[in-house]
């Protein structure tokens, strides 16, 4: 295997800013409801009705999320967070199970916590479409940012022994699974790393299947680091306000689209 590409020296985008704003929104909704409910029930000398209070916090969080034009999934999260937390507290499950579940989810979905990038798995049909799209590139150097378990790199590396493939993943469980799957492929370099610190200049094709959130920042990074004439491909999520050179319609059940941008 060739040595890994150098890490980028550019600063990592502030991916935690959005999470902090969401936390502030949830706290604001909680404080707004409790600042009214506690005095009201205190004056009446009645206990706080937590089921109704949790629902009121959820409704208030939904209102705040709507007014601040949050994405639909954030509105759903804000609406359900406190009601579900209260419901879970009533089940009587040992707290250790919640801690275990947290660590299991962290192993699989670390990218969602750090950069709002969940684990999406590319299918075999998409890998075949990528093979067709890049077949005219001899000795291609292909980079998969957020490579998951290697569902793209594995098939491509087997079909293109002349090319070199690199996968970057930072979710421990996905990385370990991909490492095992890529172990027998001499033309595949499987790396543990942060996509924001991965230098892109050495690659002919950079592929990503992330989420809408990081696409603008990732495109800026691609423009800074990728060489003229190289290809940036995003699965399902277009770069905001940038017209793709080509959009590949993949014939699969998900109606996958590959947005192709030439640098």
PDB file of C-alpha atoms in Angstrom:
ATOM      1  CA  UNK A   1       0.000   0.000   0.000  1.00  0.00           C
ATOM      2  CA  UNK A   2       1.199   3.516  -0.685  1.00  0.00           C
ATOM      3  CA  UNK A   3       1.696   5.952   2.135  1.00  0.00           C
ATOM      4  CA  UNK A   4      -1.376   7.961   3.159  1.00  0.00           C
ATOM      5  CA  UNK A   5      -1.899  11.443   1.839  1.00  0.00           C
ATOM      6  CA  UNK A   6      -0.787  14.272   4.101  1.00  0.00           C
ATOM      7  CA  UNK A   7      -3.263  15.890   6.374  1.00  0.00           C
ATOM      8  CA  UNK A   8      -4.681  19.260   5.459  1.00  0.00           C
ATOM      9  CA  UNK A   9      -3.391  22.151   7.496  1.00  0.00           C
ATOM     10  CA  UNK A  10      -6.598  24.172   7.080  1.00  0.00           C
ATOM     11  CA  UNK A  11      -8.631  24.868  10.165  1.00  0.00           C
ATOM     12  CA  UNK A  12     -11.516  22.499  10.801  1.00  0.00           C
ATOM     13  CA  UNK A  13     -14.925  24.161  10.198  1.00  0.00           C
ATOM     14  CA  UNK A  14     -16.827  24.988  13.387  1.00  0.00           C
ATOM     15  CA  UNK A  15     -19.129  21.953  13.180  1.00  0.00           C
ATOM     16  CA  UNK A  16     -20.232  22.293  16.800  1.00  0.00           C
ATOM     17  CA  UNK A  17     -21.796  25.728  16.300  1.00  0.00           C
ATOM     18  CA  UNK A  18     -25.086  24.309  15.075  1.00  0.00           C
ATOM     19  CA  UNK A  19     -25.275  21.803  17.933  1.00  0.00           C
ATOM     20  CA  UNK A  20     -24.764  24.589  20.465  1.00  0.00           C
ATOM     21  CA  UNK A  21     -27.550  26.602  18.857  1.00  0.00           C
ATOM     22  CA  UNK A  22     -29.884  23.600  19.035  1.00  0.00           C
ATOM     23  CA  UNK A  23     -29.002  23.067  22.699  1.00  0.00           C
ATOM     24  CA  UNK A  24     -29.691  26.735  23.408  1.00  0.00           C
ATOM     25  CA  UNK A  25     -33.057  26.457  21.650  1.00  0.00           C
ATOM     26  CA  UNK A  26     -34.055  23.421  23.711  1.00  0.00           C
ATOM     27  CA  UNK A  27     -32.958  25.112  26.936  1.00  0.00           C
ATOM     28  CA  UNK A  28     -34.892  28.266  26.024  1.00  0.00           C
ATOM     29  CA  UNK A  29     -38.062  26.226  25.491  1.00  0.00           C
ATOM     30  CA  UNK A  30     -37.575  24.426  28.810  1.00  0.00           C
ATOM     31  CA  UNK A  31     -36.960  27.665  30.725  1.00  0.00           C
ATOM     32  CA  UNK A  32     -39.928  29.380  29.061  1.00  0.00           C
ATOM     33  CA  UNK A  33     -42.356  26.655  30.144  1.00  0.00           C
ATOM     34  CA  UNK A  34     -40.936  26.110  33.629  1.00  0.00           C
ATOM     35  CA  UNK A  35     -40.814  29.868  34.382  1.00  0.00           C
ATOM     36  CA  UNK A  36     -44.587  29.903  33.929  1.00  0.00           C
ATOM     37  CA  UNK A  37     -45.532  26.466  35.247  1.00  0.00           C
ATOM     38  CA  UNK A  38     -43.582  26.480  38.516  1.00  0.00           C
ATOM     39  CA  UNK A  39     -45.003  29.769  39.867  1.00  0.00           C
ATOM     40  CA  UNK A  40     -48.508  28.859  38.728  1.00  0.00           C
ATOM     41  CA  UNK A  41     -48.596  25.452  40.415  1.00  0.00           C
ATOM     42  CA  UNK A  42     -46.571  26.743  43.360  1.00  0.00           C
ATOM     43  CA  UNK A  43     -49.180  29.387  44.136  1.00  0.00           C
ATOM     44  CA  UNK A  44     -51.883  26.720  43.898  1.00  0.00           C
ATOM     45  CA  UNK A  45     -49.828  24.453  46.167  1.00  0.00           C
ATOM     46  CA  UNK A  46     -50.046  21.675  43.588  1.00  0.00           C
ATOM     47  CA  UNK A  47     -47.279  19.414  42.272  1.00  0.00           C
ATOM     48  CA  UNK A  48     -45.993  20.117  38.790  1.00  0.00           C
ATOM     49  CA  UNK A  49     -47.756  17.785  36.304  1.00  0.00           C
ATOM     50  CA  UNK A  50     -44.713  16.463  34.487  1.00  0.00           C
ATOM     51  CA  UNK A  51     -46.491  14.681  31.595  1.00  0.00           C
ATOM     52  CA  UNK A  52     -48.281  17.865  30.564  1.00  0.00           C
ATOM     53  CA  UNK A  53     -45.185  19.967  31.248  1.00  0.00           C
ATOM     54  CA  UNK A  54     -43.018  17.716  29.051  1.00  0.00           C
ATOM     55  CA  UNK A  55     -45.565  17.997  26.225  1.00  0.00           C
ATOM     56  CA  UNK A  56     -45.682  21.777  26.659  1.00  0.00           C
ATOM     57  CA  UNK A  57     -41.885  21.972  26.431  1.00  0.00           C
ATOM     58  CA  UNK A  58     -41.958  19.885  23.265  1.00  0.00           C
ATOM     59  CA  UNK A  59     -44.604  22.121  21.711  1.00  0.00           C
ATOM     60  CA  UNK A  60     -42.673  25.266  22.671  1.00  0.00           C
ATOM     61  CA  UNK A  61     -39.452  23.828  21.263  1.00  0.00           C
ATOM     62  CA  UNK A  62     -41.287  23.064  18.015  1.00  0.00           C
ATOM     63  CA  UNK A  63     -42.506  26.666  17.884  1.00  0.00           C
ATOM     64  CA  UNK A  64     -38.995  28.039  18.448  1.00  0.00           C
ATOM     65  CA  UNK A  65     -37.521  25.639  15.867  1.00  0.00           C
ATOM     66  CA  UNK A  66     -40.154  26.693  13.327  1.00  0.00           C
ATOM     67  CA  UNK A  67     -39.622  30.399  13.957  1.00  0.00           C
ATOM     68  CA  UNK A  68     -35.860  29.973  13.505  1.00  0.00           C
ATOM     69  CA  UNK A  69     -36.398  27.940  10.311  1.00  0.00           C
ATOM     70  CA  UNK A  70     -34.693  24.775  11.465  1.00  0.00           C
ATOM     71  CA  UNK A  71     -34.605  21.740   9.190  1.00  0.00           C
ATOM     72  CA  UNK A  72     -37.527  19.332   9.552  1.00  0.00           C
ATOM     73  CA  UNK A  73     -35.483  16.717  11.412  1.00  0.00           C
ATOM     74  CA  UNK A  74     -34.409  19.277  14.014  1.00  0.00           C
ATOM     75  CA  UNK A  75     -38.042  20.271  14.514  1.00  0.00           C
ATOM     76  CA  UNK A  76     -38.909  16.614  15.090  1.00  0.00           C
ATOM     77  CA  UNK A  77     -36.006  16.182  17.527  1.00  0.00           C
ATOM     78  CA  UNK A  78     -36.942  19.298  19.490  1.00  0.00           C
ATOM     79  CA  UNK A  79     -40.586  18.243  19.668  1.00  0.00           C
ATOM     80  CA  UNK A  80     -39.909  14.737  20.951  1.00  0.00           C
ATOM     81  CA  UNK A  81     -36.790  15.197  23.080  1.00  0.00           C
ATOM     82  CA  UNK A  82     -38.269  16.171  26.455  1.00  0.00           C
ATOM     83  CA  UNK A  83     -41.450  14.021  26.187  1.00  0.00           C
ATOM     84  CA  UNK A  84     -39.344  10.974  25.320  1.00  0.00           C
ATOM     85  CA  UNK A  85     -36.808  11.760  28.053  1.00  0.00           C
ATOM     86  CA  UNK A  86     -39.604  11.979  30.624  1.00  0.00           C
ATOM     87  CA  UNK A  87     -41.194   8.754  29.327  1.00  0.00           C
ATOM     88  CA  UNK A  88     -37.857   6.938  29.500  1.00  0.00           C
ATOM     89  CA  UNK A  89     -37.363   8.078  33.094  1.00  0.00           C
ATOM     90  CA  UNK A  90     -40.683   6.453  34.031  1.00  0.00           C
ATOM     91  CA  UNK A  91     -39.791   3.012  32.658  1.00  0.00           C
ATOM     92  CA  UNK A  92     -37.458   2.182  35.527  1.00  0.00           C
ATOM     93  CA  UNK A  93     -34.590   0.811  33.433  1.00  0.00           C
ATOM     94  CA  UNK A  94     -31.204   0.697  35.117  1.00  0.00           C
ATOM     95  CA  UNK A  95     -29.218   3.816  34.048  1.00  0.00           C
ATOM     96  CA  UNK A  96     -26.325   1.571  33.054  1.00  0.00           C
ATOM     97  CA  UNK A  97     -28.300   0.363  30.028  1.00  0.00           C
ATOM     98  CA  UNK A  98     -28.710   3.925  28.813  1.00  0.00           C
ATOM     99  CA  UNK A  99     -24.981   4.458  29.185  1.00  0.00           C
ATOM    100  CA  UNK A 100     -24.279   1.258  27.232  1.00  0.00           C
ATOM    101  CA  UNK A 101     -26.686   2.325  24.475  1.00  0.00           C
ATOM    102  CA  UNK A 102     -24.962   5.718  24.293  1.00  0.00           C
ATOM    103  CA  UNK A 103     -21.544   4.129  23.771  1.00  0.00           C
ATOM    104  CA  UNK A 104     -22.896   1.698  21.150  1.00  0.00           C
ATOM    105  CA  UNK A 105     -24.462   4.566  19.211  1.00  0.00           C
ATOM    106  CA  UNK A 106     -21.247   6.577  19.566  1.00  0.00           C
ATOM    107  CA  UNK A 107     -19.251   3.725  18.043  1.00  0.00           C
ATOM    108  CA  UNK A 108     -21.547   3.624  15.016  1.00  0.00           C
ATOM    109  CA  UNK A 109     -22.712   7.226  14.616  1.00  0.00           C
ATOM    110  CA  UNK A 110     -19.755   9.288  15.800  1.00  0.00           C
ATOM    111  CA  UNK A 111     -19.980  11.459  12.671  1.00  0.00           C
ATOM    112  CA  UNK A 112     -23.550  12.480  13.508  1.00  0.00           C
ATOM    113  CA  UNK A 113     -22.444  13.741  16.927  1.00  0.00           C
ATOM    114  CA  UNK A 114     -19.419  15.683  15.727  1.00  0.00           C
ATOM    115  CA  UNK A 115     -20.559  17.016  12.374  1.00  0.00           C
ATOM    116  CA  UNK A 116     -24.209  16.093  11.714  1.00  0.00           C
ATOM    117  CA  UNK A 117     -23.050  13.349   9.354  1.00  0.00           C
ATOM    118  CA  UNK A 118     -25.009  10.117   9.940  1.00  0.00           C
ATOM    119  CA  UNK A 119     -23.946   6.707   8.666  1.00  0.00           C
ATOM    120  CA  UNK A 120     -25.312   6.246   5.135  1.00  0.00           C
ATOM    121  CA  UNK A 121     -24.389   3.076   3.270  1.00  0.00           C
ATOM    122  CA  UNK A 122     -23.967   3.226  -0.505  1.00  0.00           C
ATOM    123  CA  UNK A 123     -25.455   0.251  -2.319  1.00  0.00           C
ATOM    124  CA  UNK A 124     -23.950  -2.030  -4.976  1.00  0.00           C
ATOM    125  CA  UNK A 125     -25.869  -0.278  -7.764  1.00  0.00           C
ATOM    126  CA  UNK A 126     -24.299   3.034  -6.806  1.00  0.00           C
ATOM    127  CA  UNK A 127     -20.850   1.445  -6.752  1.00  0.00           C
ATOM    128  CA  UNK A 128     -21.478   0.101 -10.254  1.00  0.00           C
ATOM    129  CA  UNK A 129     -22.557   3.570 -11.443  1.00  0.00           C
ATOM    130  CA  UNK A 130     -19.351   5.051 -10.019  1.00  0.00           C
ATOM    131  CA  UNK A 131     -17.308   2.376 -11.786  1.00  0.00           C
ATOM    132  CA  UNK A 132     -18.946   3.305 -15.095  1.00  0.00           C
ATOM    133  CA  UNK A 133     -18.506   7.026 -14.462  1.00  0.00           C
ATOM    134  CA  UNK A 134     -14.764   6.718 -13.745  1.00  0.00           C
ATOM    135  CA  UNK A 135     -13.805   3.939 -16.168  1.00  0.00           C
ATOM    136  CA  UNK A 136     -11.995   6.369 -18.501  1.00  0.00           C
ATOM    137  CA  UNK A 137      -9.541   7.406 -15.764  1.00  0.00           C
ATOM    138  CA  UNK A 138      -6.449   5.151 -15.936  1.00  0.00           C
ATOM    139  CA  UNK A 139      -4.573   4.599 -12.665  1.00  0.00           C
ATOM    140  CA  UNK A 140      -7.212   6.670 -10.910  1.00  0.00           C
ATOM    141  CA  UNK A 141      -6.695   7.789  -7.306  1.00  0.00           C
ATOM    142  CA  UNK A 142     -10.134   7.705  -5.631  1.00  0.00           C
ATOM    143  CA  UNK A 143     -10.951   9.047  -2.150  1.00  0.00           C
ATOM    144  CA  UNK A 144     -14.115   8.205  -0.195  1.00  0.00           C
ATOM    145  CA  UNK A 145     -14.730  10.749   2.584  1.00  0.00           C
ATOM    146  CA  UNK A 146     -16.772   9.141   5.341  1.00  0.00           C
ATOM    147  CA  UNK A 147     -16.287   5.696   3.830  1.00  0.00           C
ATOM    148  CA  UNK A 148     -18.553   3.852   6.287  1.00  0.00           C
ATOM    149  CA  UNK A 149     -17.960   0.104   6.067  1.00  0.00           C
ATOM    150  CA  UNK A 150     -16.423   0.188   2.590  1.00  0.00           C
ATOM    151  CA  UNK A 151     -19.604  -0.471   0.605  1.00  0.00           C
ATOM    152  CA  UNK A 152     -18.253   1.657  -2.268  1.00  0.00           C
ATOM    153  CA  UNK A 153     -14.515   1.071  -2.012  1.00  0.00           C
ATOM    154  CA  UNK A 154     -14.735  -2.725  -1.833  1.00  0.00           C
ATOM    155  CA  UNK A 155     -16.556  -3.268  -5.144  1.00  0.00           C
ATOM    156  CA  UNK A 156     -14.587  -0.516  -6.909  1.00  0.00           C
ATOM    157  CA  UNK A 157     -11.215  -1.816  -5.748  1.00  0.00           C
ATOM    158  CA  UNK A 158     -12.056  -5.315  -6.989  1.00  0.00           C
ATOM    159  CA  UNK A 159     -13.212  -4.028 -10.375  1.00  0.00           C
ATOM    160  CA  UNK A 160     -10.289  -1.635 -10.874  1.00  0.00           C
ATOM    161  CA  UNK A 161      -7.001  -3.286  -9.861  1.00  0.00           C
ATOM    162  CA  UNK A 162      -5.163  -0.577 -11.822  1.00  0.00           C
ATOM    163  CA  UNK A 163      -6.565   2.208  -9.608  1.00  0.00           C
ATOM    164  CA  UNK A 164      -5.820   3.151  -6.011  1.00  0.00           C
ATOM    165  CA  UNK A 165      -8.579   3.725  -3.462  1.00  0.00           C
ATOM    166  CA  UNK A 166      -8.485   5.461  -0.086  1.00  0.00           C
ATOM    167  CA  UNK A 167     -11.259   5.429   2.503  1.00  0.00           C
ATOM    168  CA  UNK A 168     -11.424   7.794   5.484  1.00  0.00           C
ATOM    169  CA  UNK A 169     -13.735   6.996   8.407  1.00  0.00           C
ATOM    170  CA  UNK A 170     -13.838   8.073  12.065  1.00  0.00           C
ATOM    171  CA  UNK A 171     -16.751   6.065  13.519  1.00  0.00           C
ATOM    172  CA  UNK A 172     -15.001   3.230  15.399  1.00  0.00           C
ATOM    173  CA  UNK A 173     -17.438   0.414  14.592  1.00  0.00           C
ATOM    174  CA  UNK A 174     -17.734   1.344  10.915  1.00  0.00           C
ATOM    175  CA  UNK A 175     -13.965   1.797  10.605  1.00  0.00           C
ATOM    176  CA  UNK A 176     -13.272  -1.630  12.152  1.00  0.00           C
ATOM    177  CA  UNK A 177     -15.810  -3.334   9.869  1.00  0.00           C
ATOM    178  CA  UNK A 178     -14.348  -1.632   6.825  1.00  0.00           C
ATOM    179  CA  UNK A 179     -10.819  -2.535   7.881  1.00  0.00           C
ATOM    180  CA  UNK A 180     -11.757  -6.209   7.909  1.00  0.00           C
ATOM    181  CA  UNK A 181     -13.502  -5.965   4.534  1.00  0.00           C
ATOM    182  CA  UNK A 182     -10.568  -4.170   2.869  1.00  0.00           C
ATOM    183  CA  UNK A 183      -7.846  -6.372   4.398  1.00  0.00           C
ATOM    184  CA  UNK A 184      -7.252  -8.422   1.236  1.00  0.00           C
ATOM    185  CA  UNK A 185      -7.276  -5.522  -1.234  1.00  0.00           C
ATOM    186  CA  UNK A 186      -3.750  -4.348  -2.066  1.00  0.00           C
ATOM    187  CA  UNK A 187      -5.001  -1.293  -3.951  1.00  0.00           C
ATOM    188  CA  UNK A 188      -7.137  -0.011  -1.061  1.00  0.00           C
ATOM    189  CA  UNK A 189      -5.829   2.163   1.774  1.00  0.00           C
ATOM    190  CA  UNK A 190      -8.265   2.156   4.713  1.00  0.00           C
ATOM    191  CA  UNK A 191      -7.608   5.031   7.094  1.00  0.00           C
ATOM    192  CA  UNK A 192      -8.857   6.267  10.432  1.00  0.00           C
ATOM    193  CA  UNK A 193      -9.188  10.028  10.169  1.00  0.00           C
ATOM    194  CA  UNK A 194     -11.183  13.230  10.051  1.00  0.00           C
ATOM    195  CA  UNK A 195     -12.442  14.169   6.605  1.00  0.00           C
ATOM    196  CA  UNK A 196     -11.825  17.859   7.364  1.00  0.00           C
ATOM    197  CA  UNK A 197      -8.139  17.162   7.986  1.00  0.00           C
ATOM    198  CA  UNK A 198      -7.700  14.981   4.911  1.00  0.00           C
ATOM    199  CA  UNK A 199      -5.725  16.641   2.108  1.00  0.00           C
ATOM    200  CA  UNK A 200      -7.548  16.291  -1.232  1.00  0.00           C
ATOM    201  CA  UNK A 201      -4.849  17.371  -3.684  1.00  0.00           C
ATOM    202  CA  UNK A 202      -3.507  13.858  -4.352  1.00  0.00           C
ATOM    203  CA  UNK A 203      -6.786  12.458  -5.714  1.00  0.00           C
ATOM    204  CA  UNK A 204      -8.425  12.396  -9.138  1.00  0.00           C
ATOM    205  CA  UNK A 205     -11.898  11.672  -7.745  1.00  0.00           C
ATOM    206  CA  UNK A 206     -13.293  12.582  -4.309  1.00  0.00           C
ATOM    207  CA  UNK A 207     -16.589  10.933  -3.333  1.00  0.00           C
ATOM    208  CA  UNK A 208     -18.801  11.772  -0.343  1.00  0.00           C
ATOM    209  CA  UNK A 209     -22.141  10.525   0.988  1.00  0.00           C
ATOM    210  CA  UNK A 210     -22.662  12.770   4.009  1.00  0.00           C
ATOM    211  CA  UNK A 211     -25.660  15.043   4.671  1.00  0.00           C
ATOM    212  CA  UNK A 212     -26.874  18.480   3.529  1.00  0.00           C
ATOM    213  CA  UNK A 213     -25.202  20.222   6.488  1.00  0.00           C
ATOM    214  CA  UNK A 214     -21.487  20.036   5.548  1.00  0.00           C
ATOM    215  CA  UNK A 215     -21.812  20.347   1.769  1.00  0.00           C
ATOM    216  CA  UNK A 216     -21.070  24.073   1.436  1.00  0.00           C
ATOM    217  CA  UNK A 217     -17.971  23.848   3.624  1.00  0.00           C
ATOM    218  CA  UNK A 218     -16.815  20.663   1.897  1.00  0.00           C
ATOM    219  CA  UNK A 219     -17.132  22.305  -1.522  1.00  0.00           C
ATOM    220  CA  UNK A 220     -14.997  25.216  -0.320  1.00  0.00           C
ATOM    221  CA  UNK A 221     -12.405  22.722   0.859  1.00  0.00           C
ATOM    222  CA  UNK A 222     -12.529  20.910  -2.491  1.00  0.00           C
ATOM    223  CA  UNK A 223     -12.017  24.184  -4.361  1.00  0.00           C
ATOM    224  CA  UNK A 224      -8.985  25.023  -2.218  1.00  0.00           C
ATOM    225  CA  UNK A 225      -7.303  21.641  -2.407  1.00  0.00           C
ATOM    226  CA  UNK A 226      -8.360  19.642  -5.464  1.00  0.00           C
ATOM    227  CA  UNK A 227      -6.457  20.048  -8.730  1.00  0.00           C
ATOM    228  CA  UNK A 228      -8.062  21.551 -11.850  1.00  0.00           C
ATOM    229  CA  UNK A 229      -9.848  18.897 -13.891  1.00  0.00           C
ATOM    230  CA  UNK A 230     -10.431  16.530 -10.980  1.00  0.00           C
ATOM    231  CA  UNK A 231     -13.914  15.343 -10.036  1.00  0.00           C
ATOM    232  CA  UNK A 232     -15.929  15.807  -6.850  1.00  0.00           C
ATOM    233  CA  UNK A 233     -18.963  13.510  -6.514  1.00  0.00           C
ATOM    234  CA  UNK A 234     -21.666  13.838  -3.844  1.00  0.00           C
ATOM    235  CA  UNK A 235     -24.204  11.090  -3.313  1.00  0.00           C
ATOM    236  CA  UNK A 236     -27.760  12.465  -2.850  1.00  0.00           C
ATOM    237  CA  UNK A 237     -26.803  15.893  -1.470  1.00  0.00           C
ATOM    238  CA  UNK A 238     -26.092  18.735  -3.890  1.00  0.00           C
ATOM    239  CA  UNK A 239     -23.703  21.581  -3.160  1.00  0.00           C
ATOM    240  CA  UNK A 240     -25.895  24.603  -2.318  1.00  0.00           C
ATOM    241  CA  UNK A 241     -26.129  27.216  -5.065  1.00  0.00           C
ATOM    242  CA  UNK A 242     -23.652  25.399  -7.333  1.00  0.00           C
ATOM    243  CA  UNK A 243     -24.784  23.798 -10.579  1.00  0.00           C
ATOM    244  CA  UNK A 244     -23.483  20.261 -11.043  1.00  0.00           C
ATOM    245  CA  UNK A 245     -21.694  19.470 -14.289  1.00  0.00           C
ATOM    246  CA  UNK A 246     -23.633  16.199 -14.419  1.00  0.00           C
ATOM    247  CA  UNK A 247     -26.271  14.434 -12.342  1.00  0.00           C
ATOM    248  CA  UNK A 248     -26.287  10.637 -12.587  1.00  0.00           C
ATOM    249  CA  UNK A 249     -29.643   8.971 -11.912  1.00  0.00           C
ATOM    250  CA  UNK A 250     -28.906   5.601 -10.319  1.00  0.00           C
ATOM    251  CA  UNK A 251     -31.421   2.853 -11.073  1.00  0.00           C
ATOM    252  CA  UNK A 252     -32.002   1.689  -7.500  1.00  0.00           C
ATOM    253  CA  UNK A 253     -34.877   1.597  -5.026  1.00  0.00           C
ATOM    254  CA  UNK A 254     -33.721   4.845  -3.376  1.00  0.00           C
ATOM    255  CA  UNK A 255     -33.595   6.772  -6.679  1.00  0.00           C
ATOM    256  CA  UNK A 256     -30.071   7.803  -5.803  1.00  0.00           C
ATOM    257  CA  UNK A 257     -28.557  10.814  -7.545  1.00  0.00           C
ATOM    258  CA  UNK A 258     -24.833  11.409  -7.965  1.00  0.00           C
ATOM    259  CA  UNK A 259     -23.976  15.102  -8.244  1.00  0.00           C
ATOM    260  CA  UNK A 260     -20.740  15.537 -10.201  1.00  0.00           C
ATOM    261  CA  UNK A 261     -18.658  18.719 -10.008  1.00  0.00           C
ATOM    262  CA  UNK A 262     -15.574  19.330 -12.117  1.00  0.00           C
ATOM    263  CA  UNK A 263     -12.918  21.464 -10.467  1.00  0.00           C
TER     264      UNK A 263
END
